[in-house]
Short mmCIF file of C-alpha atoms and ligand atoms in Angstrom, two decimals:
data_model
loop_
_atom_site.label_atom_id
_atom_site.label_comp_id
_atom_site.label_asym_id
_atom_site.label_seq_id
_atom_site.Cartn_x
_atom_site.Cartn_y
_atom_site.Cartn_z
CA MET A 1 0.67 -10.67 -62.62
CA ASP A 2 4.19 -9.56 -61.69
CA SER A 3 3.63 -9.36 -57.94
CA LEU A 4 1.44 -11.15 -55.45
CA LEU A 5 1.82 -8.33 -52.87
CA ASN A 6 -1.52 -7.70 -51.15
CA LYS A 7 -3.32 -10.04 -53.56
CA ARG A 8 -5.96 -12.53 -52.46
CA VAL A 9 -4.57 -15.92 -53.39
CA TRP A 10 -6.55 -19.16 -53.21
CA VAL A 11 -4.54 -22.34 -52.83
CA ALA A 12 -6.96 -25.14 -53.73
CA GLY A 13 -5.71 -28.31 -52.08
CA HIS A 14 -3.77 -26.62 -49.26
CA ARG A 15 -3.61 -29.77 -47.12
CA GLY A 16 -1.69 -31.87 -49.60
CA LEU A 17 2.03 -32.24 -50.11
CA VAL A 18 2.11 -29.52 -52.78
CA GLY A 19 -0.54 -27.22 -51.31
CA LYS A 20 1.18 -27.10 -47.92
CA ALA A 21 4.51 -26.25 -49.53
CA LEU A 22 2.85 -23.56 -51.66
CA CYS A 23 1.28 -21.94 -48.61
CA ARG A 24 4.65 -21.93 -46.82
CA ARG A 25 6.28 -20.30 -49.85
CA LEU A 26 3.46 -17.79 -50.44
CA GLU A 27 3.78 -16.47 -46.89
CA ARG A 28 6.96 -14.72 -48.08
CA GLU A 29 5.00 -12.81 -50.76
CA ASN A 30 2.88 -10.83 -48.28
CA CYS A 31 -0.37 -11.83 -49.92
CA THR A 32 -3.60 -13.00 -48.30
CA ILE A 33 -3.75 -16.78 -48.60
CA LEU A 34 -7.26 -18.22 -48.89
CA THR A 35 -7.83 -21.88 -48.11
CA THR A 36 -10.88 -24.13 -47.83
CA THR A 37 -11.19 -27.47 -46.11
CA ARG A 38 -13.03 -30.41 -47.67
CA HIS A 39 -15.79 -29.78 -45.17
CA GLU A 40 -16.16 -26.09 -46.17
CA LEU A 41 -16.01 -26.61 -49.92
CA ASN A 42 -16.46 -29.80 -51.93
CA LEU A 43 -14.33 -29.29 -55.05
CA LEU A 44 -16.28 -32.03 -56.83
CA ASN A 45 -19.47 -29.97 -56.62
CA GLN A 46 -19.74 -27.49 -59.48
CA HIS A 47 -22.39 -25.32 -57.83
CA ASP A 48 -20.48 -24.99 -54.57
CA VAL A 49 -17.20 -24.13 -56.32
CA GLU A 50 -18.88 -21.44 -58.43
CA ALA A 51 -20.67 -19.95 -55.43
CA TRP A 52 -17.47 -19.88 -53.38
CA LEU A 53 -15.34 -18.26 -56.09
CA LEU A 54 -18.01 -15.68 -57.00
CA HIS A 55 -18.32 -14.75 -53.34
CA GLU A 56 -14.62 -14.70 -52.42
CA LYS A 57 -13.33 -13.27 -55.71
CA PRO A 58 -9.65 -14.13 -55.32
CA ASP A 59 -7.15 -12.34 -57.57
CA ALA A 60 -5.06 -15.46 -58.05
CA VAL A 61 -5.65 -19.21 -57.90
CA PHE A 62 -3.26 -22.16 -57.62
CA ILE A 63 -4.87 -25.55 -58.34
CA ALA A 64 -2.85 -27.93 -56.18
CA ALA A 65 -5.89 -30.06 -55.35
CA ALA A 66 -5.92 -33.51 -56.91
CA LYS A 67 -6.56 -37.12 -56.16
CA VAL A 68 -3.02 -38.46 -56.22
CA GLY A 69 -1.34 -41.76 -55.61
CA GLY A 70 1.45 -44.03 -56.69
CA ILE A 71 1.49 -46.72 -59.30
CA TRP A 72 -0.65 -49.16 -57.30
CA ALA A 73 -3.41 -46.73 -56.36
CA ASN A 74 -3.68 -45.38 -59.91
CA ASN A 75 -3.98 -48.84 -61.33
CA THR A 76 -6.63 -50.07 -58.92
CA LYS A 77 -8.89 -47.00 -58.62
CA PRO A 78 -9.29 -45.79 -62.21
CA ALA A 79 -12.78 -44.35 -61.76
CA GLU A 80 -11.81 -42.22 -58.77
CA PHE A 81 -8.64 -40.93 -60.41
CA LEU A 82 -10.43 -39.96 -63.63
CA TYR A 83 -13.64 -38.54 -62.18
CA GLU A 84 -12.24 -36.60 -59.23
CA ASN A 85 -9.39 -35.01 -61.14
CA MET A 86 -11.62 -34.05 -64.08
CA MET A 87 -14.18 -32.46 -61.78
CA ILE A 88 -11.58 -30.54 -59.75
CA ALA A 89 -10.04 -29.07 -62.92
CA GLY A 90 -13.34 -28.41 -64.68
CA ASN A 91 -15.10 -26.88 -61.72
CA ILE A 92 -12.31 -24.59 -60.59
CA ILE A 93 -11.13 -23.40 -64.01
CA HIS A 94 -14.63 -22.58 -65.25
CA ALA A 95 -15.64 -20.89 -61.99
CA ALA A 96 -12.38 -18.89 -61.96
CA HIS A 97 -13.36 -17.58 -65.40
CA LEU A 98 -16.82 -16.59 -64.15
CA ALA A 99 -15.30 -14.91 -61.09
CA LYS A 100 -12.81 -13.00 -63.29
CA VAL A 101 -9.75 -14.36 -61.52
CA SER A 102 -6.74 -12.40 -62.87
CA LYS A 103 -4.34 -15.32 -62.93
CA LEU A 104 -4.60 -19.06 -62.39
CA MET A 105 -1.99 -21.80 -62.29
CA PHE A 106 -3.00 -25.40 -62.92
CA LEU A 107 -0.59 -28.04 -61.68
CA GLY A 108 -0.37 -31.02 -64.01
CA SER A 109 2.28 -33.69 -63.87
CA THR A 110 5.00 -35.10 -66.09
CA CYS A 111 2.94 -38.32 -66.24
CA VAL A 112 0.70 -36.58 -68.81
CA TYR A 113 3.36 -37.26 -71.44
CA PRO A 114 3.33 -40.33 -73.70
CA LYS A 115 4.88 -43.49 -72.29
CA MET A 116 7.40 -43.61 -75.11
CA ALA A 117 8.17 -39.88 -75.23
CA ALA A 118 11.80 -39.12 -76.12
CA GLN A 119 13.83 -38.40 -72.96
CA PRO A 120 14.37 -35.87 -71.49
CA ILE A 121 10.71 -35.03 -72.14
CA THR A 122 10.02 -31.67 -73.75
CA GLU A 123 6.69 -29.90 -73.34
CA THR A 124 6.01 -30.40 -77.07
CA ALA A 125 5.69 -34.18 -76.48
CA LEU A 126 2.20 -33.67 -75.06
CA LEU A 127 -0.41 -35.70 -76.99
CA THR A 128 2.09 -37.20 -79.42
CA GLY A 129 1.57 -40.83 -78.32
CA ALA A 130 -0.15 -43.36 -76.07
CA LEU A 131 0.01 -42.85 -72.30
CA GLU A 132 1.55 -45.12 -69.65
CA PRO A 133 -1.41 -47.49 -68.90
CA THR A 134 -0.82 -47.54 -65.12
CA ASN A 135 -1.60 -43.85 -64.77
CA GLU A 136 -3.68 -43.13 -67.85
CA TRP A 137 -6.76 -42.18 -65.80
CA TYR A 138 -4.96 -39.50 -63.86
CA ALA A 139 -3.14 -38.29 -66.97
CA ILE A 140 -6.31 -37.92 -69.06
CA ALA A 141 -7.88 -35.74 -66.35
CA LYS A 142 -4.75 -33.61 -66.08
CA ILE A 143 -4.59 -33.19 -69.86
CA ALA A 144 -8.20 -31.97 -69.78
CA GLY A 145 -7.15 -29.34 -67.20
CA ILE A 146 -4.23 -28.20 -69.36
CA LYS A 147 -6.49 -27.95 -72.38
CA MET A 148 -9.04 -25.95 -70.40
CA CYS A 149 -6.40 -23.38 -69.47
CA GLN A 150 -5.40 -23.10 -73.13
CA ALA A 151 -9.00 -22.92 -74.34
CA TYR A 152 -10.05 -20.24 -71.84
CA ARG A 153 -6.96 -18.21 -72.76
CA ARG A 154 -7.81 -18.47 -76.48
CA GLN A 155 -11.53 -17.88 -76.26
CA TYR A 156 -11.77 -15.44 -73.34
CA GLY A 157 -8.24 -14.10 -72.86
CA ASP A 158 -8.01 -15.53 -69.32
CA ASP A 159 -4.45 -15.60 -67.97
CA PHE A 160 -4.54 -19.28 -67.00
CA ILE A 161 -1.25 -21.22 -67.15
CA SER A 162 -0.20 -24.83 -66.53
CA VAL A 163 3.00 -26.29 -65.13
CA MET A 164 4.11 -29.94 -65.14
CA PRO A 165 5.90 -30.93 -61.95
CA THR A 166 8.02 -34.05 -62.01
CA ASN A 167 7.85 -36.71 -59.25
CA LEU A 168 7.80 -34.87 -55.93
CA TYR A 169 8.77 -35.71 -52.38
CA GLY A 170 9.14 -33.94 -49.06
CA THR A 171 7.53 -33.36 -45.68
CA HIS A 172 3.81 -34.16 -45.33
CA ASP A 173 3.99 -36.80 -48.03
CA ASN A 174 1.79 -39.89 -47.95
CA PHE A 175 3.65 -42.77 -46.28
CA ASP A 176 0.90 -45.36 -46.70
CA LEU A 177 2.55 -48.35 -48.35
CA GLU A 178 -0.21 -49.15 -50.84
CA SER A 179 -1.04 -45.68 -52.09
CA SER A 180 2.24 -43.79 -51.70
CA HIS A 181 4.90 -42.95 -54.24
CA VAL A 182 8.26 -44.65 -54.20
CA ILE A 183 10.27 -42.32 -51.90
CA PRO A 184 7.99 -42.34 -48.85
CA ALA A 185 7.35 -46.07 -49.35
CA LEU A 186 11.04 -46.96 -49.42
CA MET A 187 11.81 -44.62 -46.53
CA ARG A 188 9.17 -46.23 -44.37
CA LYS A 189 10.17 -49.76 -45.37
CA ALA A 190 13.84 -49.07 -44.63
CA HIS A 191 12.98 -47.45 -41.31
CA GLU A 192 10.75 -50.30 -40.20
CA ALA A 193 13.24 -52.93 -41.38
CA LYS A 194 15.98 -51.18 -39.38
CA MET A 195 13.80 -50.92 -36.27
CA SER A 196 12.73 -54.57 -36.40
CA GLY A 197 16.17 -55.84 -37.38
CA ALA A 198 14.75 -57.45 -40.56
CA LYS A 199 17.27 -59.11 -42.87
CA ALA A 200 15.77 -57.62 -46.03
CA MET A 201 13.33 -55.00 -47.32
CA THR A 202 11.26 -55.20 -50.50
CA VAL A 203 11.62 -52.87 -53.47
CA TRP A 204 8.91 -53.13 -56.14
CA GLY A 205 9.80 -53.97 -59.72
CA SER A 206 13.24 -54.51 -61.23
CA GLY A 207 14.97 -51.43 -59.79
CA LYS A 208 15.86 -50.42 -63.34
CA PRO A 209 13.29 -47.69 -64.05
CA LEU A 210 14.71 -44.18 -64.04
CA ARG A 211 12.93 -41.33 -62.30
CA GLU A 212 13.55 -37.67 -61.59
CA PHE A 213 12.69 -36.30 -58.14
CA LEU A 214 12.11 -32.73 -57.00
CA HIS A 215 11.79 -31.57 -53.42
CA VAL A 216 8.37 -30.02 -52.87
CA ASP A 217 9.86 -26.78 -51.47
CA ASP A 218 11.73 -26.35 -54.74
CA LEU A 219 8.49 -27.00 -56.61
CA ALA A 220 6.64 -24.35 -54.58
CA ASP A 221 9.41 -21.85 -55.24
CA ALA A 222 9.29 -22.60 -58.96
CA CYS A 223 5.50 -22.23 -59.07
CA VAL A 224 5.56 -18.82 -57.40
CA PHE A 225 8.41 -17.79 -59.71
CA VAL A 226 6.64 -18.91 -62.90
CA PHE A 227 3.33 -17.45 -61.75
CA GLN A 228 4.84 -13.99 -61.57
CA ARG A 229 6.99 -14.16 -64.70
CA TYR A 230 5.22 -16.24 -67.29
CA SER A 231 2.02 -15.84 -69.25
CA GLY A 232 1.28 -18.06 -72.23
CA GLU A 233 -0.44 -21.09 -73.66
CA GLU A 234 2.65 -23.27 -73.56
CA ILE A 235 3.00 -25.57 -70.57
CA VAL A 236 6.19 -25.45 -68.46
CA ASN A 237 7.99 -28.49 -66.98
CA ILE A 238 9.22 -28.16 -63.40
CA GLY A 239 11.99 -30.55 -62.46
CA THR A 240 15.71 -30.96 -62.04
CA GLY A 241 16.51 -32.52 -65.42
CA GLN A 242 18.41 -35.31 -63.61
CA ASP A 243 17.30 -38.90 -63.06
CA VAL A 244 18.29 -41.80 -60.83
CA SER A 245 17.49 -45.53 -61.06
CA ILE A 246 15.02 -46.94 -58.52
CA GLY A 247 17.75 -49.38 -57.45
CA ASP A 248 20.21 -46.56 -56.72
CA LEU A 249 17.48 -44.56 -55.01
CA ALA A 250 16.64 -47.54 -52.78
CA THR A 251 20.31 -47.95 -51.86
CA MET A 252 20.65 -44.23 -51.10
CA ILE A 253 17.55 -44.24 -48.89
CA ALA A 254 18.49 -47.43 -47.06
CA ARG A 255 22.22 -46.84 -46.60
CA ASP A 256 22.77 -43.06 -46.65
CA VAL A 257 19.51 -41.74 -45.23
CA VAL A 258 17.99 -44.33 -42.90
CA GLY A 259 21.11 -46.33 -42.05
CA TYR A 260 19.61 -49.74 -42.87
CA THR A 261 22.24 -52.28 -43.90
CA GLY A 262 20.10 -55.34 -44.77
CA ALA A 263 19.44 -56.69 -48.26
CA LEU A 264 17.19 -55.12 -50.89
CA ASP A 265 14.81 -57.69 -52.40
CA PHE A 266 13.36 -56.74 -55.77
CA ASP A 267 9.77 -57.96 -56.21
CA SER A 268 9.23 -58.55 -59.91
CA SER A 269 5.52 -59.26 -59.42
CA LYS A 270 5.04 -55.50 -58.93
CA PRO A 271 4.94 -53.19 -61.98
CA ASP A 272 7.89 -51.08 -63.11
CA GLY A 273 5.70 -48.51 -64.80
CA THR A 274 7.24 -46.26 -67.39
CA PRO A 275 10.93 -47.17 -68.07
CA ARG A 276 12.35 -43.67 -67.78
CA LYS A 277 10.93 -40.32 -66.85
CA VAL A 278 13.04 -37.19 -66.79
CA SER A 279 11.94 -33.77 -67.90
CA ASP A 280 13.60 -31.30 -70.19
CA VAL A 281 13.74 -28.15 -68.10
CA SER A 282 15.11 -25.77 -70.75
CA ARG A 283 11.97 -23.65 -70.75
CA LEU A 284 12.07 -23.25 -66.97
CA LYS A 285 15.80 -22.51 -67.05
CA ALA A 286 15.26 -19.88 -69.74
CA LEU A 287 12.73 -18.18 -67.46
CA GLY A 288 15.53 -18.02 -64.85
CA TRP A 289 14.75 -20.71 -62.27
CA LYS A 290 16.78 -23.66 -61.02
CA PRO A 291 16.39 -26.05 -58.04
CA SER A 292 18.40 -25.57 -54.87
CA ILE A 293 17.78 -28.76 -52.84
CA ASP A 294 19.88 -31.78 -53.92
CA LEU A 295 18.40 -35.29 -53.59
CA LEU A 296 20.40 -36.49 -50.60
CA THR A 297 19.79 -33.29 -48.60
CA GLY A 298 16.08 -33.39 -49.44
CA LEU A 299 15.79 -37.07 -48.52
CA ARG A 300 17.53 -36.51 -45.18
CA ALA A 301 15.20 -33.62 -44.33
CA THR A 302 12.18 -35.71 -45.28
CA TYR A 303 13.38 -38.62 -43.17
CA ALA A 304 13.89 -36.34 -40.17
CA TRP A 305 10.30 -35.16 -40.56
CA PHE A 306 9.03 -38.73 -40.96
CA GLN A 307 10.72 -39.82 -37.74
CA GLU A 308 9.30 -36.85 -35.83
CA ASN A 309 5.82 -37.55 -37.19
CA TYR A 310 5.98 -41.33 -37.33
CA ASP A 311 2.59 -41.98 -35.73
CA THR A 312 0.58 -39.64 -37.94
CA ALA A 313 2.62 -39.81 -41.17
CA ARG A 314 1.72 -43.45 -41.84
CA ALA A 315 -2.02 -42.80 -42.23
CA VAL A 316 -3.44 -42.39 -45.72
CA ALA A 317 -3.42 -38.70 -46.66
P1 GDP B 401 5.42 -43.64 -60.98
O1 GDP B 401 6.60 -42.69 -61.10
O2 GDP B 401 4.16 -43.07 -61.52
O3 GDP B 401 5.75 -44.98 -61.60
O4 GDP B 401 5.09 -43.87 -59.44
P2 GDP B 401 5.79 -44.50 -58.15
O5 GDP B 401 6.53 -43.45 -57.40
O6 GDP B 401 4.70 -45.21 -57.41
O7 GDP B 401 6.82 -45.62 -58.66
C1 GDP B 401 8.06 -45.31 -59.23
C2 GDP B 401 8.89 -46.57 -59.42
O8 GDP B 401 9.33 -47.03 -58.14
C3 GDP B 401 8.14 -47.74 -60.06
O9 GDP B 401 9.02 -48.41 -60.95
C4 GDP B 401 7.83 -48.65 -58.85
O10 GDP B 401 7.66 -50.01 -59.21
C5 GDP B 401 9.10 -48.42 -58.03
N1 GDP B 401 8.98 -48.80 -56.62
C6 GDP B 401 9.88 -49.57 -55.94
N2 GDP B 401 9.45 -49.80 -54.70
C7 GDP B 401 8.28 -49.13 -54.55
C8 GDP B 401 7.38 -49.00 -53.45
O11 GDP B 401 7.55 -49.55 -52.37
N3 GDP B 401 6.28 -48.21 -53.67
C9 GDP B 401 6.05 -47.58 -54.87
N4 GDP B 401 4.96 -46.81 -55.01
N5 GDP B 401 6.90 -47.73 -55.93
C10 GDP B 401 7.99 -48.49 -55.76
#
């Protein structure tokens, strides 16, 4: 599919961080964006998903729906992470096949790669080793979705592709301290420490793990780009190819973004997770895409949004 012009495009999961950004980006393609709320369509119900897709017959589908969460949520709700993500992938991909959807993009995650994968992580590392135990449940479900896209392409010739976004951040993120990822958590902690005049704020783990972060508007741009230019069984990483330590990230958020000058206390009772995660983005680069929002600019924009939406942004997404 080389153009989305006048196409009917379903963004499954349009209320999440990624889905919202995809809808914003797709508006520039002059397509008809279809969305469904949780109330209108339960993605965990196979019958309902099939009925909806057979009735609406979209030309294109983006699967941005997922049960997501940071290291703590993943570790404490294994059943929900495994079941919900498997059902979302299974239901939508199979029903998209039945409804003869012309093109589908499944969004995975770089956490599908083995814990000890060589860094930067290439797409070929998939299924070459054991997963990071703290997010194994989510990863197994996402790997099933990737494999479904590959299997339906092989057996039925469906043009279903998968991309692996790195750690994301941006407006509309989840700022709940227990279930959020590191950026919104640290932003909120720094903000609240500044407001209350606290002497210190807590950073989980040792501060040594290395992570790569991509602004969600860059991700949405990359997805729309890849959707229109790539067709194949191989998965495609979406990231910046650059990483930062959690300690440096915490300092950047506290000092350069929020303006909090107190101490950073590292809480070693909390898990570090995987020691380093940065993706090899050669495949994406070869297709002709690169990010345009640097970390500091993206963090500042996210913090501005958080301050404007402080009352609502703290609720669990
Ligand atoms: P991960 O990339 O799957 O490990 O997910 P996270 O974004 O939740 O965590 C990334 C790293 O940031 C881990 O090493 C965490 O221990 C660390 N971290 C430091 N402070 C926090 C915090 O307040 N919340 C979260 N979620 N992670 C934190």
